[in-house]
Short mmCIF file of C-alpha atoms in Angstrom, two decimals:
data_model
loop_
_atom_site.label_atom_id
_atom_site.label_comp_id
_atom_site.label_asym_id
_atom_site.label_seq_id
_atom_site.Cartn_x
_atom_site.Cartn_y
_atom_site.Cartn_z
CA MET A 1 0.00 0.00 0.00
CA GLY A 2 2.90 2.35 0.69
CA ASP A 3 4.34 1.96 -2.80
CA GLU A 4 0.96 2.37 -4.46
CA GLY A 5 0.15 5.49 -2.48
CA HIS A 6 3.51 6.98 -3.35
CA ILE A 7 2.96 6.25 -7.02
CA HIS A 8 -0.47 7.84 -7.01
CA GLN A 9 0.83 10.95 -5.27
CA GLU A 10 3.75 11.35 -7.68
CA SER A 11 1.64 10.84 -10.78
CA THR A 12 -1.07 13.33 -9.91
CA SER A 13 1.23 16.22 -8.95
CA PRO A 14 2.19 18.51 -11.87
CA ARG A 15 5.86 18.36 -12.81
CA ARG A 16 7.87 19.58 -15.72
CA PRO A 17 9.69 16.98 -17.86
CA ARG A 18 13.44 16.76 -17.37
CA ALA A 19 15.50 17.28 -20.50
CA LEU A 20 18.30 14.88 -19.52
CA SER A 21 16.01 12.06 -18.43
CA PRO A 22 16.17 10.08 -21.74
CA LEU A 23 19.95 10.48 -21.93
CA ARG A 24 20.37 9.20 -18.39
CA GLU A 25 18.19 6.19 -19.10
CA HIS A 26 20.03 5.40 -22.32
CA LEU A 27 23.37 5.53 -20.50
CA ARG A 28 22.02 3.17 -17.85
CA ASP A 29 21.23 0.69 -20.63
CA THR A 30 24.89 0.68 -21.72
CA PHE A 31 27.78 -1.15 -20.09
CA TRP A 32 30.59 1.03 -21.43
CA PHE A 33 29.89 4.47 -19.99
CA ALA A 34 30.57 3.81 -16.31
CA PRO A 35 33.86 1.91 -16.87
CA THR A 36 35.05 4.57 -19.32
CA ALA A 37 34.24 7.32 -16.84
CA GLY A 38 36.03 5.31 -14.15
CA LEU A 39 39.19 5.06 -16.26
CA VAL A 40 39.16 8.82 -16.82
CA CYS A 41 38.73 9.39 -13.08
CA ALA A 42 41.61 6.99 -12.39
CA VAL A 43 43.91 9.04 -14.62
CA LEU A 44 42.82 12.27 -12.95
CA LEU A 45 43.26 10.73 -9.49
CA TRP A 46 46.75 9.55 -10.37
CA TRP A 47 47.65 12.96 -11.74
CA GLY A 48 46.53 14.67 -8.53
CA ALA A 49 48.24 12.11 -6.30
CA SER A 50 51.45 12.35 -8.32
CA ALA A 51 51.46 16.12 -8.00
CA LEU A 52 50.88 15.80 -4.26
CA ASP A 53 53.74 13.30 -3.89
CA THR A 54 56.09 15.62 -5.77
CA GLU A 55 55.08 18.55 -3.57
CA ILE A 56 55.62 16.51 -0.38
CA ILE A 57 59.17 15.61 -1.42
CA ALA A 58 59.89 19.21 -2.46
CA VAL A 59 58.72 20.54 0.91
CA LEU A 60 60.81 18.00 2.85
CA GLN A 61 63.91 18.80 0.78
CA ARG A 62 63.47 22.53 1.30
CA GLU A 63 63.29 21.94 5.04
CA ARG A 64 66.29 19.55 4.79
CA GLU A 65 64.31 16.65 6.27
CA TYR A 66 66.38 14.09 4.38
CA GLY A 67 65.80 11.42 6.98
CA ALA A 68 62.07 11.64 6.37
CA VAL A 69 62.69 11.46 2.63
CA ARG A 70 64.72 8.27 3.06
CA ASP A 71 61.92 6.77 5.16
CA LEU A 72 59.40 7.58 2.46
CA VAL A 73 61.65 6.03 -0.19
CA ALA A 74 61.93 2.86 1.91
CA PHE A 75 58.15 2.73 2.36
CA ALA A 76 57.60 3.24 -1.36
CA ASP A 77 60.04 0.44 -2.17
CA ASP A 78 58.15 -1.92 0.14
CA ALA A 79 54.81 -0.87 -1.38
CA ARG A 80 56.17 -1.36 -4.88
CA THR A 81 55.88 -5.12 -4.50
CA ILE A 82 52.18 -4.79 -3.68
CA VAL A 83 51.56 -2.41 -6.56
CA THR A 84 53.36 -4.72 -9.00
CA THR A 85 51.36 -7.71 -7.80
CA VAL A 86 48.11 -5.81 -8.13
CA SER A 87 48.86 -4.61 -11.65
CA SER A 88 49.77 -8.12 -12.83
CA ALA A 89 46.90 -9.96 -11.14
CA MET A 90 43.97 -7.55 -11.45
CA MET A 91 43.29 -8.08 -15.16
CA THR A 92 43.27 -11.86 -14.71
CA PHE A 93 40.94 -11.46 -11.75
CA ILE A 94 38.59 -9.31 -13.83
CA GLY A 95 38.47 -11.89 -16.62
CA VAL A 96 37.73 -14.80 -14.30
CA VAL A 97 35.05 -12.96 -12.31
CA PHE A 98 33.11 -11.71 -15.29
CA SER A 99 33.43 -14.96 -17.22
CA ILE A 100 31.73 -16.76 -14.34
CA SER A 101 29.16 -13.97 -14.15
CA LEU A 102 28.29 -14.27 -17.84
CA VAL A 103 27.72 -18.00 -17.38
CA ALA A 104 25.40 -17.25 -14.44
CA VAL A 105 23.49 -14.67 -16.48
CA GLN A 106 23.15 -17.12 -19.35
CA MET A 107 21.71 -19.73 -16.99
CA ALA A 108 19.27 -17.19 -15.55
CA SER A 109 18.14 -16.09 -19.00
CA GLY A 110 17.55 -19.70 -19.99
CA GLN A 111 15.54 -20.48 -16.87
CA LEU A 112 13.52 -17.26 -16.74
CA THR A 113 13.60 -15.08 -19.86
CA PRO A 114 16.32 -13.64 -22.11
CA ARG A 115 15.20 -10.18 -21.05
CA VAL A 116 16.68 -10.82 -17.61
CA VAL A 117 20.07 -9.92 -19.13
CA ARG A 118 18.92 -6.32 -19.12
CA ILE A 119 18.76 -6.43 -15.31
CA PHE A 120 22.44 -7.36 -15.27
CA VAL A 121 23.30 -4.60 -17.73
CA ARG A 122 21.45 -1.96 -15.69
CA SER A 123 22.72 -3.24 -12.34
CA ARG A 124 24.60 -0.50 -10.51
CA ILE A 125 26.68 -2.95 -8.51
CA SER A 126 27.82 -4.73 -11.71
CA LYS A 127 28.91 -1.48 -13.33
CA LEU A 128 30.50 -0.17 -10.13
CA THR A 129 32.44 -3.39 -9.64
CA LEU A 130 33.80 -3.43 -13.19
CA THR A 131 34.58 0.28 -12.96
CA VAL A 132 36.58 -0.06 -9.74
CA PHE A 133 38.38 -3.17 -10.99
CA LEU A 134 39.49 -1.48 -14.20
CA ALA A 135 40.34 1.76 -12.39
CA THR A 136 42.49 -0.16 -9.90
CA PHE A 137 44.33 -1.91 -12.74
CA LEU A 138 45.00 1.31 -14.64
CA PHE A 139 45.92 3.24 -11.49
CA SER A 140 48.44 0.61 -10.43
CA LEU A 141 50.08 0.75 -13.88
CA LEU A 142 50.35 4.51 -13.67
CA VAL A 143 51.81 4.30 -10.17
CA LEU A 144 54.58 2.02 -11.46
CA THR A 145 55.66 4.79 -13.85
CA SER A 146 56.19 7.13 -10.88
CA TYR A 147 58.95 5.06 -9.28
CA GLU A 148 62.48 6.44 -9.75
CA GLY A 149 65.79 4.62 -9.73
CA GLU A 150 67.38 7.45 -7.74
CA ALA A 151 67.84 6.57 -4.03
CA ASN A 152 69.69 9.72 -2.94
CA ALA A 153 67.43 11.72 -0.63
CA ARG A 154 68.85 15.00 -2.00
CA GLN A 155 68.26 14.19 -5.67
CA VAL A 156 64.98 12.23 -5.69
CA THR A 157 62.14 14.30 -7.17
CA THR A 158 59.09 12.22 -6.26
CA VAL A 159 58.15 9.24 -4.12
CA PRO A 160 54.77 7.57 -4.84
CA LEU A 161 53.59 7.68 -1.24
CA VAL A 162 50.04 8.92 -1.72
CA GLN A 163 49.74 6.87 -4.90
CA SER A 164 50.71 3.66 -3.08
CA VAL A 165 48.23 4.32 -0.29
CA LEU A 166 45.47 4.99 -2.84
CA THR A 167 46.36 1.76 -4.66
CA MET A 168 45.92 -0.22 -1.45
CA ALA A 169 42.65 1.58 -0.78
CA LEU A 170 41.39 0.69 -4.26
CA VAL A 171 42.37 -2.93 -3.71
CA GLY A 172 40.41 -3.00 -0.45
CA LEU A 173 37.41 -1.41 -2.17
CA SER A 174 37.67 -3.97 -4.97
CA LEU A 175 37.51 -6.84 -2.47
CA LEU A 176 34.41 -5.39 -0.79
CA LEU A 177 32.71 -4.83 -4.14
CA PHE A 178 33.61 -8.36 -5.19
CA ILE A 179 31.64 -9.74 -2.24
CA ALA A 180 28.66 -7.51 -3.03
CA TYR A 181 28.88 -8.38 -6.71
CA VAL A 182 28.86 -12.14 -6.12
CA SER A 183 25.87 -11.76 -3.81
CA SER A 184 24.02 -9.69 -6.41
CA THR A 185 24.80 -12.17 -9.19
CA LEU A 186 23.56 -15.09 -7.12
CA ARG A 187 20.32 -13.22 -6.47
CA LEU A 188 19.94 -12.77 -10.21
CA MET A 189 19.65 -16.55 -10.52
CA GLN A 190 16.70 -16.64 -8.08
CA VAL A 191 13.14 -16.11 -9.23
CA GLY A 192 11.96 -13.99 -6.31
CA PRO A 193 14.61 -11.23 -6.56
CA VAL A 194 14.22 -11.07 -10.35
CA VAL A 195 10.44 -10.58 -10.33
CA GLU A 196 10.79 -8.14 -7.45
CA ARG A 197 13.33 -6.14 -9.46
CA ILE A 198 10.98 -6.04 -12.45
CA THR A 199 8.14 -4.84 -10.23
CA ARG A 200 10.30 -2.16 -8.66
CA GLU A 201 11.36 -0.87 -12.08
CA THR A 202 7.70 -0.73 -13.11
CA PHE A 203 6.78 1.31 -10.06
CA ARG A 204 9.66 3.71 -10.67
CA MET A 205 8.45 4.25 -14.22
CA LEU A 206 4.90 4.89 -12.97
CA ALA A 207 6.19 7.42 -10.46
CA ARG A 208 7.95 9.37 -13.22
CA GLN A 209 5.11 9.33 -15.72
CA PRO A 210 2.14 11.69 -15.34
CA ALA A 211 -1.28 10.09 -15.09
CA GLY A 212 -3.41 9.78 -18.19
CA GLY A 213 -6.31 12.08 -18.83
CA GLY A 214 -8.92 9.98 -20.61
CA ASP A 215 -9.42 9.48 -24.32
CA GLU A 216 -10.54 12.94 -25.44
CA GLY A 217 -8.67 14.20 -28.48
CA PRO A 218 -6.32 17.18 -28.92
CA PRO A 219 -7.78 20.69 -28.86
CA ALA A 220 -7.41 21.22 -32.64
CA ALA A 221 -7.74 19.21 -35.84
CA GLU A 222 -4.79 17.35 -37.25
CA SER A 223 -2.89 19.46 -39.77
CA ALA A 224 0.22 17.40 -40.63
CA ARG A 225 2.23 14.32 -39.79
CA VAL A 226 5.93 13.69 -39.24
CA ALA A 227 7.37 10.38 -40.49
CA HIS A 228 10.17 8.42 -38.90
CA GLN A 229 13.37 8.72 -40.93
CA GLY A 230 15.79 6.71 -38.83
CA PRO A 231 16.46 2.97 -38.70
CA ALA A 232 13.70 0.46 -38.03
CA GLY A 233 13.31 -0.70 -34.46
CA VAL A 234 11.32 -0.52 -31.26
CA LEU A 235 10.21 2.91 -30.07
CA LEU A 236 12.13 3.19 -26.80
CA ASP A 237 11.05 6.62 -25.58
CA VAL A 238 10.60 10.23 -26.58
CA ASN A 239 12.35 13.35 -25.33
CA VAL A 240 9.30 14.96 -23.75
CA ALA A 241 11.04 18.20 -22.79
CA ARG A 242 12.36 18.79 -26.31
CA LEU A 243 9.00 18.02 -27.94
CA VAL A 244 7.11 20.26 -25.53
CA ARG A 245 9.56 23.08 -26.21
CA ALA A 246 9.28 22.65 -29.99
CA ALA A 247 5.47 22.60 -29.84
CA ARG A 248 5.36 25.67 -27.62
CA ARG A 249 7.60 27.70 -29.94
CA GLN A 250 5.47 26.73 -32.93
CA GLY A 251 2.18 27.18 -31.07
CA VAL A 252 0.92 23.67 -31.86
CA VAL A 253 0.05 20.41 -30.12
CA LEU A 254 2.03 17.29 -31.00
CA ARG A 255 0.59 13.80 -30.67
CA LEU A 256 2.72 10.68 -30.55
CA ILE A 257 1.04 8.22 -32.92
CA PRO A 258 2.68 4.88 -31.96
CA ARG A 259 2.89 3.75 -28.39
CA VAL A 260 6.22 3.35 -26.68
CA GLY A 261 7.22 -0.25 -27.37
CA ASP A 262 5.75 -0.36 -30.90
CA PHE A 263 7.95 -1.38 -33.82
CA VAL A 264 8.42 1.49 -36.28
CA MET A 265 9.95 1.50 -39.75
CA PRO A 266 11.29 4.30 -41.96
CA GLY A 267 8.34 6.27 -43.28
CA THR A 268 6.05 5.30 -40.39
CA PRO A 269 4.18 8.37 -39.05
CA VAL A 270 5.34 9.02 -35.50
CA LEU A 271 4.07 12.53 -34.74
CA ALA A 272 0.82 14.24 -35.65
CA VAL A 273 0.67 18.05 -35.61
CA HIS A 274 -2.53 19.73 -34.44
CA GLY A 275 -3.33 23.41 -34.86
CA GLY A 276 -0.54 24.70 -37.08
CA THR A 277 2.55 23.90 -39.12
CA VAL A 278 5.20 21.30 -38.45
CA PRO A 279 8.07 22.48 -36.22
CA PRO A 280 11.47 22.82 -37.95
CA ARG A 281 13.37 19.60 -38.49
CA ARG A 282 16.23 20.72 -36.24
CA ALA A 283 13.75 21.20 -33.37
CA LEU A 284 12.56 17.59 -33.73
CA ARG A 285 16.03 16.11 -33.94
CA TYR A 286 16.83 13.49 -31.28
CA THR A 287 13.28 13.56 -29.95
CA VAL A 288 12.35 9.94 -30.79
CA SER A 289 14.62 7.08 -29.70
CA VAL A 290 14.49 3.78 -31.57
CA GLY A 291 16.40 0.67 -30.52
CA VAL A 292 16.41 -3.11 -30.61
CA GLU A 293 14.78 -3.86 -27.25
CA ARG A 294 12.13 -2.19 -25.11
CA THR A 295 13.13 -0.26 -21.99
CA PHE A 296 11.37 0.67 -18.77
CA HIS A 297 11.82 4.41 -19.18
CA GLN A 298 8.36 5.22 -20.59
CA ASP A 299 6.98 1.76 -21.40
CA LEU A 300 3.92 1.13 -19.23
CA GLY A 301 3.43 -2.48 -20.31
CA LEU A 302 7.01 -3.78 -20.22
CA GLY A 303 6.90 -4.94 -16.61
CA LEU A 304 3.74 -6.97 -17.19
CA ARG A 305 5.24 -8.32 -20.42
CA GLN A 306 8.36 -9.59 -18.67
CA LEU A 307 6.45 -11.13 -15.76
CA SER A 308 4.10 -12.83 -18.20
CA ASP A 309 7.07 -14.19 -20.18
CA ILE A 310 8.63 -15.71 -17.05
CA ALA A 311 5.31 -17.27 -16.06
CA LEU A 312 4.76 -18.70 -19.54
CA ARG A 313 8.18 -20.30 -19.60
CA ALA A 314 7.54 -21.77 -16.15
CA LEU A 315 4.24 -23.24 -17.37
CA SER A 316 5.75 -24.84 -20.46
CA PRO A 317 5.82 -28.66 -20.46
CA ALA A 318 9.63 -28.61 -20.62
CA VAL A 319 9.90 -26.68 -17.35
CA ASN A 320 6.63 -27.36 -15.51
CA ASP A 321 7.25 -24.96 -12.60
CA PRO A 322 3.85 -23.58 -11.51
CA THR A 323 5.29 -22.06 -8.32
CA THR A 324 7.30 -19.61 -10.42
CA ALA A 325 4.14 -18.70 -12.31
CA VAL A 326 2.39 -18.05 -8.99
CA GLN A 327 5.23 -15.72 -7.94
CA CYS A 328 4.82 -13.81 -11.19
CA LEU A 329 1.05 -13.60 -10.66
CA ASP A 330 1.64 -12.10 -7.22
CA ARG A 331 3.53 -9.20 -8.83
CA ILE A 332 1.13 -8.88 -11.76
CA VAL A 333 -1.76 -8.47 -9.35
CA GLN A 334 0.29 -5.94 -7.38
CA ILE A 335 0.94 -3.84 -10.50
CA LEU A 336 -2.67 -4.02 -11.68
CA ALA A 337 -3.86 -3.04 -8.21
CA ALA A 338 -1.65 0.06 -8.38
CA LEU A 339 -3.16 0.91 -11.78
CA ALA A 340 -6.78 0.21 -10.82
CA HIS A 341 -7.59 3.86 -10.01
CA ARG A 342 -4.97 5.48 -12.25
CA PRO A 343 -6.29 7.50 -15.24
CA LEU A 344 -5.14 5.80 -18.43
CA GLY A 345 -5.60 6.24 -22.17
CA GLN A 346 -3.61 9.38 -22.96
CA VAL A 347 -0.89 11.31 -21.15
CA ARG A 348 -0.86 15.08 -21.65
CA HIS A 349 2.41 16.91 -21.19
CA ARG A 350 2.13 20.64 -20.55
CA ASP A 351 4.43 23.61 -20.90
CA ARG A 352 5.27 26.17 -18.22
CA LYS A 353 1.95 27.96 -18.65
CA GLY A 354 -0.08 24.77 -18.31
CA ALA A 355 -1.01 24.45 -21.99
CA VAL A 356 -1.06 20.94 -23.45
CA ARG A 357 1.78 20.55 -25.94
CA LEU A 358 2.30 16.79 -26.27
CA VAL A 359 -0.27 14.00 -26.21
CA GLN A 360 1.08 10.49 -25.69
CA ASN A 361 -0.99 7.32 -25.99
CA VAL A 362 -0.54 4.70 -23.26
CA PRO A 363 -2.21 1.30 -22.84
CA GLY A 364 -5.71 1.36 -21.38
CA TRP A 365 -7.00 -0.68 -18.47
CA THR A 366 -8.35 -3.49 -20.67
CA ASP A 367 -5.04 -3.71 -22.53
CA LEU A 368 -3.09 -4.04 -19.29
CA VAL A 369 -5.44 -6.63 -17.80
CA ASP A 370 -5.21 -8.74 -20.95
CA LEU A 371 -1.44 -8.33 -21.08
CA GLY A 372 -0.98 -9.46 -17.51
CA LEU A 373 -3.54 -12.28 -17.36
CA ALA A 374 -4.61 -13.58 -20.79
CA GLU A 375 -1.57 -15.64 -21.78
CA ILE A 376 -1.05 -17.07 -18.31
CA ARG A 377 -4.74 -17.97 -18.16
CA ALA A 378 -4.53 -19.74 -21.53
CA CYS A 379 -1.61 -21.91 -20.37
CA SER A 380 -2.70 -22.57 -16.78
CA ALA A 381 -5.76 -24.81 -17.21
CA HIS A 382 -3.69 -27.93 -16.49
CA SER A 383 -2.25 -26.48 -13.25
CA PRO A 384 -4.68 -26.11 -10.30
CA GLN A 385 -2.05 -24.16 -8.39
CA VAL A 386 -2.01 -21.42 -11.01
CA THR A 387 -5.78 -21.35 -11.66
CA ARG A 388 -6.49 -21.01 -7.95
CA ARG A 389 -3.99 -18.15 -7.62
CA LEU A 390 -5.31 -16.53 -10.79
CA LEU A 391 -8.90 -16.60 -9.54
CA ALA A 392 -7.86 -15.24 -6.15
CA GLY A 393 -5.96 -12.40 -7.81
CA ILE A 394 -8.89 -11.51 -10.05
CA ASP A 395 -11.23 -11.52 -7.04
CA ASP A 396 -8.89 -9.14 -5.19
CA LEU A 397 -8.77 -6.82 -8.20
CA LEU A 398 -12.57 -6.88 -8.48
CA LEU A 399 -12.73 -5.55 -4.93
CA LEU A 400 -10.21 -2.77 -5.67
CA ALA A 401 -11.22 -1.71 -9.19
CA PRO A 402 -14.00 0.85 -9.78
CA ASP A 403 -17.23 -0.32 -11.42
CA ASP A 404 -16.29 0.80 -14.92
CA ARG A 405 -13.10 -1.31 -14.86
CA ARG A 406 -14.52 -4.61 -13.63
CA GLU A 407 -15.75 -5.98 -16.96
CA PRO A 408 -12.29 -7.09 -18.26
CA LEU A 409 -11.67 -8.80 -14.92
CA ARG A 410 -15.00 -10.62 -15.02
CA ARG A 411 -14.25 -11.71 -18.58
CA GLN A 412 -10.87 -13.13 -17.60
CA ARG A 413 -12.40 -14.91 -14.63
CA ALA A 414 -15.10 -16.50 -16.76
CA LEU A 415 -12.48 -17.68 -19.25
CA VAL A 416 -10.44 -19.26 -16.45
CA VAL A 417 -13.50 -21.17 -15.25
CA GLN A 418 -14.32 -22.30 -18.80
CA ALA A 419 -10.76 -23.53 -19.35
CA VAL A 420 -10.83 -25.50 -16.09
CA GLU A 421 -14.15 -27.09 -16.99
CA ARG A 422 -12.78 -28.18 -20.36
CA THR A 423 -9.58 -29.60 -18.86
CA ALA A 424 -10.51 -31.18 -15.52
CA PRO A 425 -12.04 -34.63 -16.08
CA THR A 426 -14.12 -34.85 -12.89
CA ALA A 427 -16.34 -32.53 -10.92
CA ALA A 428 -14.18 -32.85 -7.82
CA GLU A 429 -11.07 -31.76 -9.73
CA ARG A 430 -12.97 -28.85 -11.23
CA ARG A 431 -14.14 -27.66 -7.82
CA PHE A 432 -10.60 -27.92 -6.48
CA ALA A 433 -9.07 -26.00 -9.42
CA GLU A 434 -11.75 -23.26 -9.20
CA LEU A 435 -11.25 -22.56 -5.49
CA PRO A 436 -9.49 -19.18 -5.11
CA ASP A 437 -6.26 -19.39 -3.10
CA ARG A 438 -3.67 -16.60 -2.81
CA GLN A 439 -0.89 -19.18 -2.45
CA GLY A 440 -2.12 -21.37 -5.25
CA ILE A 441 -2.29 -24.44 -3.07
CA GLY A 442 -1.65 -22.98 0.36
#
C-alpha cells in the first residue's frame, strides 16, 4: 500500500519533464559508460596524487628533512611489490570474475527469460564493480611509472607515497565490491529477486510518468504528420522536454502516434501536428529514440510483459514450474492493483503555462489486464495451483477496481472457469481448481 500510495501521489502532482532524463536512461542501458568514466577518473586521481607526492618531497627537501625522505623512499620500495602484484593480477581477476558472471546470467536467462540480461546490464553494482576493478588496474600501472631509480634523498624528485596508499585503498574497495557483486549475481539466478526487481522498475516508471487524462482528443484538428526517418526498431522513448519546447515555440500540439514499445519503420508516421505547421526539423532532432529492445523508461506495459514471459516459460511442459508462475502472478496483481484507479488512455504533457503541448498514448486498463492475465490464463488450465492463484488475484482486483473497470476482470475470470471445466475430467477436480487461493495451493 505504501508503494501504491507513493505512485499515485507522484503521478497526480504537476511536474515539468526533465531534459536529460532520456539520456540518463540510455546511458544506464549501456555497459561502457561507467567503466570509461572510471578510467578517466583513475587518470585524474593519479595525476593529482602524483602532484601531491612531488610537492611533499619538495617541501621536505626545502626543510632539509632528508631522513624523512629516506623513510618515504623505503616505504615506497616496500609498497612497490604490492603495486606490481596488483597490476599483474587484477586483469586476470577481472576476466575470471566476469566470465563466471556471464555464465550465471546465461543460466538465468535460460531459466527465466532472455530479457533478464537487461537487469544485469542496468545493475549499478555490476557497473560499479567493473569500474573499480578497471580503475584499480590502470591506477596501479600509472603508479609504477612514478617510481624512480634514484635513491639519494637530496636528488629524488618524487616518491609515490600517496599513490601507493590509494592503490591499497582501491584494492580494499575492490575486495568489498567483489563480495557484493557475487551476492548480487547469485540473487539474479533466483526467481523472487528477479520478479521483485521487475516490479520495482515498473513502479519507478509509474512514479515518473504523469497520469493519463482519458481518451478525449487534442484541442485542434490534425494538420500534418511527421514520419520516422531513422532505422527500423522498437520505439524506446521520446524526449518529452524537447518536444514540448518545440510545440510551444510553434504554437501547436504534437501527438505521438505509436505507443512506446511499438515497432516502427522508416516512413512510419510518429508525430501528428494539431493546430498549425510542423516544427522545424532541427527542433525535432533526437526527440524519438528507436532501438532493438524495449526499456522501462516510458513503457507502461514492459513490466507486465516480462512477468508474463517468465510465467509462460515456467508453465511450459519442458519446465513445468507452476510455483514460479504463482510468484509472477503475485507481482502482476500488485501492478494491476496500483493501476486500478490510475487515469489511463492518454498522457498530456504541458508547458510552463499549463497548456497541453504533447499527447502520448498509453495502454488502457483493458489492454493491461489482458497483457498481464490472458496468456497465463490460456496456459494454466492444467495447473490447479495457477488457476487457484489466478482466480484469487482476479477476485482481489474486483474488490479494488471501480465499477467501470470490472468488466475485463469478469471476462478473464469466466475464461479461467471455462478452461478449467474443459480440462478437468471430474467434478471434484474442477471444484478444487476453481477454489481461489492466494498461495495457489496454500
